[in-house]
């Protein structure tokens, strides 16, 4: 028996050694092949007399996958990619590989790719905190030099937004432009107003009374939820901000926190009143009682198109987009006789329609420090910034993918259009929206993409969202460590605060709100506010 | 000398063992060096080795986090409920199935009961929302029809615990019973015949023959289950949980996901994982020891 045990032990040892050798070999092989690959590159460069045909290299580029590719194409294999390969890749001896990242899980996936050292050469995210964290840890390539050498067109195209990508005097990210700064819009059921014999409400009080009336009359049947509401920023942000009494920059620096790309005025005077108002709406049955389960707005949109909703709020004119399939069109189809009117439902203590707006910056485009293709990456972005490339990647060819209406290219909705341009925004990453040179022209263009029946209403609606709008978030000269570190926790705690306080019985509201706020502050809020205060004082020295 | 002789005779067996040992070594032991990042200020761009040692700072940090204790408490709470209600359920089911007379009916019901095990939690979560939602859920609509007030299955902490536990039992009961049924086939048929002759009732036979027959299986599984007390799957609490019940639904695995992955604090996540492993080991050893002393059955 003893001998048997000894035998087993020996065998076990042999196995361990064997496994070790195996592992050792494989990693050794890897490094060798990489080395030889590199030397081949340099050799190629040496021996070739002609400048252009260097060793063919591969450039990996991130692309969002929204699961919306038309039949027959994918986000990694489509006509747009063929166009890029032909016009940018082949002339420069570059093979492009597009790496799909699911849109909804974008930041988590990219974090893993970054940590694993396999993130694409051109990566991007909206999460400035994460970008700052990577920059601090040495995970990003400093693009200052590369941009001045290879990115002149890119720099002039993006202009001022580029400053958002400077941390500690180094350009760590190319920040896309954002052309349209409008954030949220609302519409109200005109047929309901007619039935209730009410005018379009103009103040928070009038809006509240209108909602009450809608509920009393059960205008959408038993499931009438007069106000659309989900556990998403487009539902709570417009209402909360209309209750904030403090307007000064100082108050925003010291009593707001930034979570992701949004500003939450959690300690500002009026925040509690805003939540109390939401609590009232909930307890009086004016919003969907299951709102907290609706984190992707699906239920909210369903309620609207099925005619249960009186006032609908969403990202700017979202409900008008989509041509015949737009939510408003679906509603009009589902509920005969229904129609909608744009409105600004919420007013603040001064009677102004204070509401959030975007800053003129979009995605943060980065090149990881482990990327060997940083030059090619910038060349690619620079190529994207050329007029004819922007034109083709946004609108395709005239007559095939778009028609010219009033001097604007308007996509024609054909199969060819959908096949080429279904994810144009995700491919042309350097800008969010197309700039036609002036605010009027941009507004006119934004109207043209909406079906004729609703065009005027949609344009009026869009114009409304700039009235008394405040660009958010208010930014420090660099992102704050504590906000970068705590962004997920803060968002979850904030949602918890909203849900608990809204769903509390009215007489328990104060207790619940105060406890939830205390929890928010102790888990991350205090740390963030302390850093904001210090940074604000440093800025004003 | 005898060892060599032994190996000459049975070397094929060891060759067959080799891949398994290699598997454990490569996938279970080698990654252990990554645990060192629990004691380091881990920077993924520098790598595990180049990151700086910071001693026990990460652990100090964790033990100062309120959310960690909530997550830990909830892990014990949810696992405790699963243990009390979820553990005996498959045993009960296996005994019932074992008593069935018609073989074909038994097979059919077994197959139907296994099915939920193969459905992903994501899908179960979707079905659950359709069934249990407070306002549109089918169950609440039916209750309303017979005049019973709405029950907040998903939005009230105590109801949620009931929902969580029962859905878990529904999902795993069939699968869990397989191993007991297998153990029951090993029971000598003559014992039952003898009991019959002695005039033992059905319950008596179950109590004195079936249960003692699967006792060792029960104990082994129980010890393993106790070892998993701090270890909790990610999908189930994450998918069934929601913001209204986060007080009870946030567990260690979702905590690790949130802190480690979503906030990129890999050192913290690893430290929590290590903590889980250590506590888990202590639990297994204790359960094993107690079982050895009291019933003479043990796994180590």
Short mmCIF file of C-alpha atoms in Angstrom, two decimals, chain B residues 1-289:
data_model
loop_
_atom_site.label_atom_id
_atom_site.label_comp_id
_atom_site.label_asym_id
_atom_site.label_seq_id
_atom_site.Cartn_x
_atom_site.Cartn_y
_atom_site.Cartn_z
CA UNK B 1 10.30 -3.11 -6.79
CA UNK B 2 6.69 -3.93 -6.16
CA UNK B 3 5.73 -0.44 -7.26
CA UNK B 4 7.38 -0.92 -10.63
CA UNK B 5 5.68 -4.24 -11.03
CA UNK B 6 2.37 -2.62 -10.13
CA UNK B 7 2.85 0.10 -12.68
CA UNK B 8 3.81 -2.34 -15.37
CA UNK B 9 0.52 -4.05 -14.88
CA UNK B 10 -1.75 -1.00 -14.55
CA UNK B 11 0.00 1.77 -16.50
CA UNK B 12 -2.96 2.18 -18.85
CA UNK B 13 -5.05 3.40 -15.94
CA UNK B 14 -2.55 6.10 -15.14
CA UNK B 15 -2.37 7.22 -18.74
CA UNK B 16 -6.13 7.63 -18.65
CA UNK B 17 -5.83 9.63 -15.46
CA UNK B 18 -3.32 11.99 -17.02
CA UNK B 19 -5.66 14.31 -18.93
CA UNK B 20 -7.79 14.81 -15.82
CA UNK B 21 -4.80 15.74 -13.71
CA UNK B 22 -3.56 18.05 -16.46
CA UNK B 23 -6.99 19.67 -16.58
CA UNK B 24 -7.02 20.34 -12.86
CA UNK B 25 -3.50 21.59 -12.93
CA UNK B 26 -3.88 23.93 -15.87
CA UNK B 27 -7.32 25.30 -15.14
CA UNK B 28 -7.61 25.06 -11.37
CA UNK B 29 -4.11 25.37 -9.92
CA UNK B 30 -2.21 27.59 -12.34
CA UNK B 31 -4.72 30.47 -12.14
CA UNK B 32 -4.17 30.49 -8.39
CA UNK B 33 -1.19 32.77 -8.84
CA UNK B 34 -3.70 35.41 -9.94
CA UNK B 35 -5.04 35.41 -6.39
CA UNK B 36 -1.99 37.47 -5.47
CA UNK B 37 -3.70 40.54 -6.91
CA UNK B 38 -5.87 40.55 -3.79
CA UNK B 39 -2.75 41.79 -2.02
CA UNK B 40 -1.70 44.20 -4.74
CA UNK B 41 -2.71 47.50 -6.23
CA UNK B 42 -3.56 45.73 -9.46
CA UNK B 43 -3.00 47.65 -12.64
CA UNK B 44 -4.03 45.54 -15.65
CA UNK B 45 -1.66 47.45 -17.93
CA UNK B 46 1.35 46.57 -15.81
CA UNK B 47 0.33 42.97 -15.28
CA UNK B 48 0.10 40.83 -12.18
CA UNK B 49 3.81 40.71 -11.44
CA UNK B 50 4.64 44.37 -11.86
CA UNK B 51 1.73 45.62 -9.77
CA UNK B 52 2.69 46.92 -6.37
CA UNK B 53 2.23 44.92 -3.16
CA UNK B 54 -0.02 46.69 -0.67
CA UNK B 55 -0.45 44.04 2.00
CA UNK B 56 -3.93 43.77 3.47
CA UNK B 57 -5.17 47.22 2.40
CA UNK B 58 -7.73 45.75 0.03
CA UNK B 59 -9.22 43.61 2.77
CA UNK B 60 -9.31 46.53 5.18
CA UNK B 61 -11.14 48.46 2.53
CA UNK B 62 -13.69 45.72 1.98
CA UNK B 63 -14.37 45.17 5.65
CA UNK B 64 -15.13 48.87 5.94
CA UNK B 65 -17.75 48.75 3.17
CA UNK B 66 -21.32 48.58 4.35
CA UNK B 67 -22.45 47.01 1.10
CA UNK B 68 -20.11 44.10 1.65
CA UNK B 69 -21.83 43.13 4.88
CA UNK B 70 -25.24 43.48 3.27
CA UNK B 71 -24.10 41.24 0.44
CA UNK B 72 -22.62 38.73 2.86
CA UNK B 73 -25.75 38.64 4.99
CA UNK B 74 -27.94 38.22 1.92
CA UNK B 75 -25.75 35.42 0.62
CA UNK B 76 -26.29 33.50 3.86
CA UNK B 77 -29.95 34.41 3.86
CA UNK B 78 -30.67 33.21 0.32
CA UNK B 79 -28.46 30.15 0.62
CA UNK B 80 -30.00 29.40 4.01
CA UNK B 81 -33.49 29.47 2.53
CA UNK B 82 -32.33 27.28 -0.31
CA UNK B 83 -30.82 24.89 2.19
CA UNK B 84 -33.85 24.66 4.42
CA UNK B 85 -36.44 24.42 1.67
CA UNK B 86 -34.50 23.62 -1.48
CA UNK B 87 -32.32 20.83 -0.15
CA UNK B 88 -35.02 18.43 1.12
CA UNK B 89 -37.27 19.04 -1.90
CA UNK B 90 -35.49 16.72 -4.37
CA UNK B 91 -35.29 14.00 -1.70
CA UNK B 92 -39.02 14.24 -1.19
CA UNK B 93 -39.61 14.17 -4.93
CA UNK B 94 -37.28 11.21 -5.44
CA UNK B 95 -39.14 9.23 -2.78
CA UNK B 96 -42.48 10.05 -4.41
CA UNK B 97 -41.19 9.05 -7.83
CA UNK B 98 -39.74 5.88 -6.41
CA UNK B 99 -43.13 4.85 -5.09
CA UNK B 100 -44.83 5.20 -8.48
CA UNK B 101 -46.13 1.93 -9.88
CA UNK B 102 -46.30 2.65 -13.62
CA UNK B 103 -42.84 2.81 -15.12
CA UNK B 104 -43.90 4.83 -18.16
CA UNK B 105 -45.70 7.44 -16.08
CA UNK B 106 -42.69 7.68 -13.82
CA UNK B 107 -40.36 8.25 -16.77
CA UNK B 108 -42.63 10.86 -18.28
CA UNK B 109 -42.97 12.86 -15.08
CA UNK B 110 -39.22 12.60 -14.46
CA UNK B 111 -38.47 14.03 -17.89
CA UNK B 112 -40.93 16.87 -17.42
CA UNK B 113 -39.45 17.68 -14.04
CA UNK B 114 -35.89 17.81 -15.40
CA UNK B 115 -36.81 20.30 -18.10
CA UNK B 116 -36.57 23.55 -16.11
CA UNK B 117 -32.96 22.73 -15.31
CA UNK B 118 -32.08 23.28 -18.97
CA UNK B 119 -33.75 26.67 -19.25
CA UNK B 120 -31.39 29.59 -18.82
CA UNK B 121 -32.07 31.98 -15.96
CA UNK B 122 -32.44 34.82 -18.41
CA UNK B 123 -35.46 33.11 -19.90
CA UNK B 124 -36.85 32.10 -16.53
CA UNK B 125 -36.48 35.73 -15.48
CA UNK B 126 -38.51 36.85 -18.49
CA UNK B 127 -41.24 34.32 -17.78
CA UNK B 128 -41.31 35.34 -14.13
CA UNK B 129 -41.91 38.97 -14.90
CA UNK B 130 -44.86 37.98 -17.08
CA UNK B 131 -46.23 35.81 -14.29
CA UNK B 132 -45.51 37.75 -11.12
CA UNK B 133 -45.47 41.45 -12.02
CA UNK B 134 -47.63 43.40 -9.62
CA UNK B 135 -49.91 44.98 -12.17
CA UNK B 136 -49.84 43.05 -15.42
CA UNK B 137 -48.67 39.71 -14.06
CA UNK B 138 -50.94 36.82 -14.98
CA UNK B 139 -51.14 35.58 -11.41
CA UNK B 140 -52.17 38.95 -10.04
CA UNK B 141 -54.71 39.40 -12.82
CA UNK B 142 -56.22 36.03 -11.90
CA UNK B 143 -56.20 36.91 -8.21
CA UNK B 144 -57.96 40.16 -9.02
CA UNK B 145 -60.66 38.20 -10.85
CA UNK B 146 -61.47 36.25 -7.70
CA UNK B 147 -61.31 39.37 -5.59
CA UNK B 148 -57.94 39.01 -3.89
CA UNK B 149 -55.75 42.11 -3.58
CA UNK B 150 -52.56 42.36 -5.61
CA UNK B 151 -49.54 40.60 -4.14
CA UNK B 152 -46.17 42.33 -4.72
CA UNK B 153 -44.26 39.14 -5.55
CA UNK B 154 -41.31 41.02 -6.99
CA UNK B 155 -41.31 44.36 -5.26
CA UNK B 156 -41.69 43.55 -1.58
CA UNK B 157 -38.67 42.08 0.19
CA UNK B 158 -40.41 39.26 2.06
CA UNK B 159 -42.58 38.22 -0.88
CA UNK B 160 -39.53 38.38 -3.08
CA UNK B 161 -37.71 35.91 -0.85
CA UNK B 162 -40.59 33.49 -1.24
CA UNK B 163 -40.59 33.97 -5.00
CA UNK B 164 -36.83 33.55 -5.18
CA UNK B 165 -36.85 30.35 -3.16
CA UNK B 166 -39.80 28.74 -4.89
CA UNK B 167 -38.57 29.50 -8.39
CA UNK B 168 -35.23 28.00 -7.39
CA UNK B 169 -36.91 24.84 -6.16
CA UNK B 170 -39.01 24.61 -9.32
CA UNK B 171 -35.91 24.95 -11.45
CA UNK B 172 -33.69 22.45 -9.70
CA UNK B 173 -35.97 19.89 -8.05
CA UNK B 174 -36.10 17.41 -10.94
CA UNK B 175 -32.42 17.54 -11.67
CA UNK B 176 -31.52 17.24 -8.01
CA UNK B 177 -33.64 14.10 -7.61
CA UNK B 178 -31.65 12.12 -10.20
CA UNK B 179 -28.84 11.30 -7.85
CA UNK B 180 -31.24 10.12 -5.11
CA UNK B 181 -33.17 7.98 -7.56
CA UNK B 182 -29.89 6.42 -8.64
CA UNK B 183 -29.03 5.70 -5.02
CA UNK B 184 -32.46 4.11 -4.51
CA UNK B 185 -31.95 1.64 -7.33
CA UNK B 186 -29.03 0.35 -5.29
CA UNK B 187 -31.27 -0.67 -2.39
CA UNK B 188 -31.77 -4.40 -2.15
CA UNK B 189 -35.30 -5.34 -3.33
CA UNK B 190 -35.44 -8.17 -0.82
CA UNK B 191 -35.60 -5.67 2.01
CA UNK B 192 -38.87 -4.35 0.66
CA UNK B 193 -40.24 -7.84 0.13
CA UNK B 194 -39.32 -8.79 3.66
CA UNK B 195 -40.98 -5.65 4.99
CA UNK B 196 -44.08 -6.49 2.97
CA UNK B 197 -44.23 -9.91 4.51
CA UNK B 198 -43.91 -8.36 7.93
CA UNK B 199 -46.87 -6.15 7.11
CA UNK B 200 -45.03 -2.81 7.06
CA UNK B 201 -47.03 0.10 5.67
CA UNK B 202 -45.75 2.19 2.79
CA UNK B 203 -44.61 4.99 5.08
CA UNK B 204 -42.81 2.53 7.32
CA UNK B 205 -40.99 1.09 4.33
CA UNK B 206 -39.91 4.56 3.23
CA UNK B 207 -38.80 5.45 6.71
CA UNK B 208 -36.93 2.26 7.52
CA UNK B 209 -35.61 1.17 4.13
CA UNK B 210 -35.54 3.94 1.53
CA UNK B 211 -34.23 6.76 3.67
CA UNK B 212 -31.50 4.72 5.41
CA UNK B 213 -30.58 3.41 1.95
CA UNK B 214 -29.82 6.88 0.62
CA UNK B 215 -28.52 8.29 3.88
CA UNK B 216 -24.88 8.43 2.83
CA UNK B 217 -25.81 10.16 -0.42
CA UNK B 218 -27.82 12.73 1.51
CA UNK B 219 -24.96 13.40 3.86
CA UNK B 220 -22.34 13.77 1.16
CA UNK B 221 -24.53 16.20 -0.75
CA UNK B 222 -25.35 18.04 2.43
CA UNK B 223 -21.71 18.56 3.29
CA UNK B 224 -21.01 19.83 -0.22
CA UNK B 225 -24.01 22.11 0.00
CA UNK B 226 -22.84 23.54 3.30
CA UNK B 227 -19.48 24.20 1.71
CA UNK B 228 -21.29 26.24 -0.91
CA UNK B 229 -22.97 28.35 1.72
CA UNK B 230 -20.90 31.45 0.97
CA UNK B 231 -20.80 30.66 -2.71
CA UNK B 232 -23.83 31.80 -4.65
CA UNK B 233 -24.57 31.63 -8.34
CA UNK B 234 -24.65 34.91 -10.19
CA UNK B 235 -27.53 34.53 -12.64
CA UNK B 236 -30.36 33.78 -10.29
CA UNK B 237 -30.12 36.66 -7.78
CA UNK B 238 -29.00 39.06 -10.53
CA UNK B 239 -31.86 38.30 -12.88
CA UNK B 240 -34.67 37.80 -10.40
CA UNK B 241 -33.49 40.72 -8.28
CA UNK B 242 -34.47 44.31 -8.98
CA UNK B 243 -33.88 47.72 -7.52
CA UNK B 244 -36.90 47.53 -5.20
CA UNK B 245 -35.57 44.53 -3.31
CA UNK B 246 -31.85 45.22 -3.52
CA UNK B 247 -31.77 45.16 0.29
CA UNK B 248 -32.10 41.39 0.13
CA UNK B 249 -31.11 40.52 -3.43
CA UNK B 250 -27.59 41.95 -3.53
CA UNK B 251 -25.28 39.02 -2.81
CA UNK B 252 -21.54 38.45 -2.96
CA UNK B 253 -21.51 37.37 -6.59
CA UNK B 254 -23.45 40.41 -7.77
CA UNK B 255 -21.33 42.56 -5.48
CA UNK B 256 -18.16 41.17 -7.11
CA UNK B 257 -19.63 41.79 -10.55
CA UNK B 258 -20.53 45.34 -9.70
CA UNK B 259 -17.34 46.31 -7.98
CA UNK B 260 -14.90 44.16 -9.90
CA UNK B 261 -16.17 44.28 -13.42
CA UNK B 262 -18.34 47.36 -13.66
CA UNK B 263 -16.02 49.53 -11.63
CA UNK B 264 -12.81 47.77 -12.71
CA UNK B 265 -11.60 47.19 -9.16
CA UNK B 266 -10.13 43.80 -9.83
CA UNK B 267 -8.14 43.61 -6.59
CA UNK B 268 -11.29 44.12 -4.53
CA UNK B 269 -13.20 41.51 -6.50
CA UNK B 270 -10.39 38.99 -6.12
CA UNK B 271 -10.13 39.65 -2.40
CA UNK B 272 -13.86 39.03 -1.95
CA UNK B 273 -13.51 35.84 -3.99
CA UNK B 274 -10.65 34.69 -1.80
CA UNK B 275 -12.64 35.49 1.32
CA UNK B 276 -15.50 33.40 -0.05
CA UNK B 277 -13.19 30.48 -0.75
CA UNK B 278 -11.64 30.55 2.70
CA UNK B 279 -14.98 30.74 4.50
CA UNK B 280 -16.33 28.02 2.22
CA UNK B 281 -13.45 25.73 3.10
CA UNK B 282 -14.00 26.32 6.80
CA UNK B 283 -17.67 25.43 6.37
CA UNK B 284 -16.92 22.19 4.52
CA UNK B 285 -14.36 21.08 7.08
CA UNK B 286 -16.68 21.87 9.98
CA UNK B 287 -19.64 20.10 8.42
CA UNK B 288 -17.45 17.15 7.61
CA UNK B 289 -16.11 16.99 11.13
#
